[in-house]
Amino acid sequence: MWLPRSLNRLALVQLMLLQLLWLSPTAAKKDKPDIASHKLDNAISNFFYFDDSNTVLLHDREAGLVHRSEDAGKTWDKIDLDGGKAWDLWRHPHDNQKAYIMGKESTHWHTNDQGKTWHDFEIPQARPSLFRPPLAFHAKDSNKVLIHGAVCLIRGLLDCREVTFYTADGFEHVGKLRENTRGCVFAHATPQFRTGDDDKTDDRVICVTTGRISFDPREHRLAVSDNFFKDEEEPNLEGDRTVQGIVNIAVVKGYIVAAAKAPNTDELAMYVTDDASIWHRAVFPSDSRLKEDAYTVLESTSYSIEVDVMTVDPPNPMGVLFTSNSNGTYFTKNIEHTNRNTRGIVDFEKVQDIQGVVLVNIVDNWEKVKESFGQEEKLLKSKISFDDGRSFQDLTVDKEQLHLHSVSEMNNVGRVFSSPAPGLVMGVGNTGKHLKPYEEGDLYVSKDAGLTWTLALEEAHKYEFGDQGSILVAINDEEPTDVIQYSLDYGEHWHKVDLPENKIRAKALTTTPDSTSMKFFLWGIKGGGSRAQHWAFTVDFEDMHESKCTDNDFEDWTARMDKERNAICVMGRKQSYRRRKPKADCFIREKKFQEIEPYFEKCLCTKADFECDYNFVRSEDKQKCIQDGPLPDPKGVCKGDAKKYKASSGFRKIPGNGCEGGENLDKEVERDCEDTLKPIVSGEINTERTAFPGQSFRGYFYLERTETSSGSDKASNDETVVMRTDNSKVYMTRDHGKTWDEILKGKEIKDIYPHPHFNDVCYFITPSKEVHYTINRGDTFSSFKAEAEPTRDRDLQALAFHADYKDWLIWTGAVDCDKEGNCRNDAWYSTDRGSHWQDLRHVVRKCEFIKKEGRGKQEKLVYCEQFKDEKLGGPLELQASDNWFADYVTPFKSIVDFATMSEFIIVATKDQSDGDSLKVDASIDGQTFADALFPSNFKVPIQKAYTVLDSHTHAVFMHVTVGNQRDAEYGSIIKSNSNGTSYVLSLDKVNRNTPGYVDFEKMLGLEGVALVNVVTNTEEAEKGSGKKLKTMITHNDGAEWSLIKAPEKDPKGKPYECNTNKVADCSLHLHGYTERRDPRDVFSSPSAVGLMMAVGNVGEYLTIKSEKTSDTFITRDGGVEWEAVKKGNYMWEYGDQGSIIVIVRDTVATDEVLYSLDEGREWIPYKFTNKKVNVAILSTVPSDNSLNFLLWGREEDSDSEIVTFNLDFSQLKERSKQCNLDENDPEGDGSDYYLWAPKHPSQSNNCLFGHIAQYHRKKSGSQCFNGRSIQHLHSIKSNCECTRSDFECDYNYEPAKDGRCVLVGGQEPPDHSKVCKENPDQMSYFLPTGYRRIPLSTCEGGNELEKYESKEVPCRGHEIEFEETHRGLGGFWIFILGVVLPVCIASAVGYWVWQNWHGKFGSIRLGDAGSPFDADQPWIKYPVAAVSGIVAVLAAIPLLLGSLWRWGSGMFGGGRRYTTRGSFARGRGDYAVVDEDELLGEDEDEEV
């Protein structure tokens, strides 16, 4: 084309100018990304992007600083608040402008503009909690935040309490929400959560709190408030009942999930609500049980919860994946043998933003792994689902199986496989049969959400997605590198870029959460050791030459396809995206920080779109929904002659499902009106008789299902009992004795050992090395071989158990036995339930695990009593080790024995300074011991003994033998301070028998009530006269004792012969512990608060137990008033938490029982057989919460058979209806309960231990059953003024006849100035008054005897400080700081644990950071165990202490072992167990 020369020149000039412009620095486009580097002072503790921005915050905890960048890390500004006090950094998950810096103390900071400016706020007197995330957020209103803190009385002391604070205005003001919390959440903690009345519940907060008067985790509960706890309610979680033992709470998408744990099980119950008001218990298949620290709530959907339940324990754990229905209550199994690590993190991840696509890893050799107890290495395979887990298929690369490393071994931050980039998935792994080590893996990529895969890069790499997937970035993760690689075509081709520094080892590679940015952040370490340098890099693709994408650069992509590439429907819809074509040479650019939205197409309805309606459950084949219980009564329909009505088909469409047409499974069907009726009760008591060959029963045990066990709503169908007869046969019943089956046929069973800490576990000991066991209450049985036959020592148990790990065992076996049967004992340990054994110690008497609730993390702490130099007959050394005796210490060279109590460890040694005395040492943590100071006028001769009775009220009760002449034994009860080291006299001349057992019994379920029998004629008894006993009772934990006022009339309504108003000569006396045939026949039950029954007489002394002289008595108010109910001796049991009491004649053949439905006011006879039976035992479940009872005995005319009778009261019309209890209005209209307050008989008000406690009691006239265990304590109504009843005598003081505490003759008052030496910062102390406060008392003001007329004295060196501050410091606080606190320092660590340590219920992982929620926190429970006295008889001649961990059998008619009073105290919590021979003093078996 021809142009004029002038125009030609002009065009040439323009072209040159354009070329220059293109080549200029401001306009030139680059062919590789920019990389900026920044050297860091220390390692990164935390960093994150603010959503939809390039602003990054980076936390340097070592320096206490935060760094901020507005350009994705190119440049940084240092944020130094208050001199480097930044301890933690948190991002608000729902507001991209807000973040929080937590300080170590009470000052913290927040920002409302992505960190440009910071504002401080104070949490009064509190530090951030160490036991849970310090902040909890509101999804709808980012100004509302909860703050979890810890308030400590003295800096550095562990005596702290958890307190939650709140702000509703973005930290303009901070207020206290509630004390004694264990974690709180807003109901609206996630954007997906809806309550149906969001305005009303906008401020709803749900907290896990401690019990009303106890920090025992078994009493933790939920509390709900809509006004920041100005008012609060406890929600009903199961029907109309509240639930205690709450372990944790979390909000998961549209659900709130809470977990609860009952004592003596590792099984948990999960409760779910989708509206923060109505809760349901989650139902799992019967073969899948939720266990403590053994299930993980995974990243879920808006229409279901995903839970992985551990089925094989560590060290190689596996699980099963479950998915719930839409309200989160019914779970179905998706895939088995899922891989998880020991922290509860599961190889499970959903592909982000694509509904229904899930990747998991499963264990291919699961059978071998399960049987090997951690010895077999797991072989993993990867699976993927495109239909929400209903089916899974292999990952493939050109028809080869692909396996990827997943969440359980995180190698980067954020999600593992995917991002918001539609359909793009990456992972490190390998092809072949199984997953290989990470270092042998390569990087793979999928462009179709995991349907097909290709090799991206060889070797393992960290990787990230940017610009909605148009940029993929990777860096070598196997070794140091100086290059980074990227791909612009979905991973088909890769380009390298050099890093500006020398080789680094990549630590993290990330970008903005929405993956829309073109900037990436890399953190790496250069060098190693002390010279290691931390570097931050920004990789920026903004200035690369790729153009901006146009509409032609995009394609429609279907998100889910099957192998034939047909679209898959999930929740009734097909999902598609408009995304960039893989080959498009462009960047999306203009959609920065804007995520791609999917579009949907509706599908025809299929079965997958429906779930079971309420009151229906899936059939076994999962194809139908079958009725589960009566259907709701259709009002006005089923009346008159109507027989049919229209109702649910059993199916309903899943809420939120978008399908249309197709199958119509939720169409109403015609049903029978009879379906709405509840089963008709017969009104009769049912009896089942079973006969067994033999002469006597040798032991029976209840393996009771707990409140949190699966299926516990149908507990009547599972009341398991195992029993052994004198011919060594073992029988089991699952229905409380209605039917029995012989188990372990052909095996000789010599002993049965139920696990003392896990009700589901029971061991059956043979005379050989073979041991049989069940871990599921008899569903299945297994066996192992021990290293030696069981010990032949009758006072020892062959197995010792761990309190937390049910698979940890210690076996004590007989070795080198001679012809006479004399052997030595060696001990072995196993951590895999007997599959493998390792040597522990040789020539021992016994070995025990010391780990107990509240004793910290000493899981492996073991005590062994070993004979010195491994020579039998030598002194017994106490040896301790926390590493299986790889090394050990010997804290005591010559001991008599030791006892492990609920709160203390007591060791009895020979006093080296006085050969005629025993010396006692006490420990709380099992590692540090302190001398126990007995009252100065007490000396315990070595040939005598003492009995440790109880330690459940923060004090040890101990019986010290004063007179040990055979059949004339007696002694004094002394009581310790709160750390078990200082004792005062509680009561003297208390009766004991020859084996060392004491007439001492605590009332179960009620604080501080105990009964004893005292010997009134000690001098005459020692000369051969019989003992004259009187019964005394205390209502304030042993501070005061009194005789029991007798009822005025006998069982026939006639006055007693003596004058009951003259208590000294005419009182009630009761036969106690030393006379019992079965130690489980206790007076009371923790589930029947206030009730006690006993056999005794009215008169001056306790008479011989006989039909003529004895009556049966009952009290309904905790022992204040008693009533004679029946003439003669009766046995008794409480059922349904006291709503039914059954009694039967003792020592007299009978054919009837009597029962009462009104707490013993009226007794109804029931004839259970046509033959007279000598009933030896009347029993029921240990919780006393059944309507079934068992009679054990022999019919009069039988010489070769023994029999049991099951008595089933569940069909009584009076017990056919569930009682109504409203926790928030327990005495309201229609309630079947009232509030009862116990009291001290000498007080006019209802104060006991300084407070008025209110308990739920069923109205005796209400004709209904209690059902699920009631949380009897309703509230602490108020604290009371102090009175004499709140105090006991101090050390070296004793009660005078008038009740005053007087100094023991010749003794000096305790030196309270010692607290100044022990605590150099102590300012002052009080001189002793002779009184000290009872540990249980919470009284305030009034007659505070520990300070009454006491003088406050400054500590040496603090006189000036004392003078300056004395006027401003109240006497109460000086006493607390000066006396009580130093005494409690020895127990501070233990108390801190039981007050504050957080429990976990598996892990909750929401997919945002790959870290488990609270995954590393142990669950340690406060050691409050059951109730009755723990018997641990410590003596030298004869040796009276048996194995303290043993769970005795409670045998009658002879046999090997009995349960001690602790273990039969209905809780099976903390029990010392002794041999039957020691208890009864007999060597020969005895028949019934």
JSON list of N, CA, C and O in Angstrom, two decimals, residues 2 331 336 516 720 733 761 799 842 999 1091 1162 1170:
[
{"chain": "A", "resi": 2, "resn": "TRP", "atom": "N", "xyz": [0.53, 2.16, -0.88]},
{"chain": "A", "resi": 2, "resn": "TRP", "atom": "CA", "xyz": [1.36, 3.34, -1.00]},
{"chain": "A", "resi": 2, "resn": "TRP", "atom": "C", "xyz": [0.82, 4.44, -0.12]},
{"chain": "A", "resi": 2, "resn": "TRP", "atom": "O", "xyz": [-0.35, 4.67, -0.01]},
{"chain": "A", "resi": 331, "resn": "PHE", "atom": "N", "xyz": [-27.53, -41.78, 62.87]},
{"chain": "A", "resi": 331, "resn": "PHE", "atom": "CA", "xyz": [-26.32, -41.91, 62.06]},
{"chain": "A", "resi": 331, "resn": "PHE", "atom": "C", "xyz": [-26.29, -43.25, 61.34]},
{"chain": "A", "resi": 331, "resn": "PHE", "atom": "O", "xyz": [-26.67, -44.28, 61.91]},
{"chain": "A", "resi": 336, "resn": "GLU", "atom": "N", "xyz": [-15.91, -48.17, 56.43]},
{"chain": "A", "resi": 336, "resn": "GLU", "atom": "CA", "xyz": [-15.21, -48.70, 57.59]},
{"chain": "A", "resi": 336, "resn": "GLU", "atom": "C", "xyz": [-13.70, -48.59, 57.41]},
{"chain": "A", "resi": 336, "resn": "GLU", "atom": "O", "xyz": [-13.18, -48.37, 56.32]},
{"chain": "A", "resi": 516, "resn": "THR", "atom": "N", "xyz": [-8.31, -16.41, 45.29]},
{"chain": "A", "resi": 516, "resn": "THR", "atom": "CA", "xyz": [-8.52, -15.52, 44.13]},
{"chain": "A", "resi": 516, "resn": "THR", "atom": "C", "xyz": [-7.32, -14.62, 43.89]},
{"chain": "A", "resi": 516, "resn": "THR", "atom": "O", "xyz": [-7.20, -14.01, 42.83]},
{"chain": "A", "resi": 720, "resn": "THR", "atom": "N", "xyz": [-26.77, -56.82, 82.63]},
{"chain": "A", "resi": 720, "resn": "THR", "atom": "CA", "xyz": [-25.91, -57.98, 82.53]},
{"chain": "A", "resi": 720, "resn": "THR", "atom": "C", "xyz": [-25.34, -58.35, 83.91]},
{"chain": "A", "resi": 720, "resn": "THR", "atom": "O", "xyz": [-24.85, -57.49, 84.64]},
{"chain": "A", "resi": 733, "resn": "THR", "atom": "N", "xyz": [-26.28, -63.57, 82.39]},
{"chain": "A", "resi": 733, "resn": "THR", "atom": "CA", "xyz": [-27.62, -63.16, 81.98]},
{"chain": "A", "resi": 733, "resn": "THR", "atom": "C", "xyz": [-27.55, -61.75, 81.44]},
{"chain": "A", "resi": 733, "resn": "THR", "atom": "O", "xyz": [-26.82, -60.91, 81.96]},
{"chain": "A", "resi": 761, "resn": "VAL", "atom": "N", "xyz": [-15.88, -54.19, 80.93]},
{"chain": "A", "resi": 761, "resn": "VAL", "atom": "CA", "xyz": [-14.73, -55.10, 80.87]},
{"chain": "A", "resi": 761, "resn": "VAL", "atom": "C", "xyz": [-14.74, -56.03, 82.07]},
{"chain": "A", "resi": 761, "resn": "VAL", "atom": "O", "xyz": [-14.94, -55.60, 83.21]},
{"chain": "A", "resi": 799, "resn": "LEU", "atom": "N", "xyz": [-4.48, -59.56, 88.79]},
{"chain": "A", "resi": 799, "resn": "LEU", "atom": "CA", "xyz": [-4.51, -58.46, 87.83]},
{"chain": "A", "resi": 799, "resn": "LEU", "atom": "C", "xyz": [-4.67, -57.13, 88.54]},
{"chain": "A", "resi": 799, "resn": "LEU", "atom": "O", "xyz": [-5.46, -57.00, 89.48]},
{"chain": "A", "resi": 842, "resn": "HIS", "atom": "N", "xyz": [10.68, -58.42, 89.96]},
{"chain": "A", "resi": 842, "resn": "HIS", "atom": "CA", "xyz": [10.74, -59.77, 90.49]},
{"chain": "A", "resi": 842, "resn": "HIS", "atom": "C", "xyz": [10.64, -59.73, 92.01]},
{"chain": "A", "resi": 842, "resn": "HIS", "atom": "O", "xyz": [11.02, -58.75, 92.66]},
{"chain": "A", "resi": 999, "resn": "ASP", "atom": "N", "xyz": [-16.95, -50.70, 112.18]},
{"chain": "A", "resi": 999, "resn": "ASP", "atom": "CA", "xyz": [-18.35, -50.31, 112.07]},
{"chain": "A", "resi": 999, "resn": "ASP", "atom": "C", "xyz": [-18.43, -48.82, 111.76]},
{"chain": "A", "resi": 999, "resn": "ASP", "atom": "O", "xyz": [-18.73, -47.98, 112.62]},
{"chain": "A", "resi": 1091, "resn": "LEU", "atom": "N", "xyz": [-32.69, -41.60, 102.02]},
{"chain": "A", "resi": 1091, "resn": "LEU", "atom": "CA", "xyz": [-33.21, -42.87, 102.52]},
{"chain": "A", "resi": 1091, "resn": "LEU", "atom": "C", "xyz": [-32.09, -43.73, 103.08]},
{"chain": "A", "resi": 1091, "resn": "LEU", "atom": "O", "xyz": [-31.03, -43.84, 102.47]},
{"chain": "A", "resi": 1162, "resn": "GLU", "atom": "N", "xyz": [-45.98, -47.93, 103.40]},
{"chain": "A", "resi": 1162, "resn": "GLU", "atom": "CA", "xyz": [-46.86, -49.08, 103.24]},
{"chain": "A", "resi": 1162, "resn": "GLU", "atom": "C", "xyz": [-46.09, -50.19, 102.56]},
{"chain": "A", "resi": 1162, "resn": "GLU", "atom": "O", "xyz": [-45.36, -49.96, 101.61]},
{"chain": "A", "resi": 1170, "resn": "ASN", "atom": "N", "xyz": [-43.76, -71.21, 95.33]},
{"chain": "A", "resi": 1170, "resn": "ASN", "atom": "CA", "xyz": [-44.59, -72.11, 96.14]},
{"chain": "A", "resi": 1170, "resn": "ASN", "atom": "C", "xyz": [-43.76, -72.90, 97.14]},
{"chain": "A", "resi": 1170, "resn": "ASN", "atom": "O", "xyz": [-44.30, -73.65, 97.94]}
]
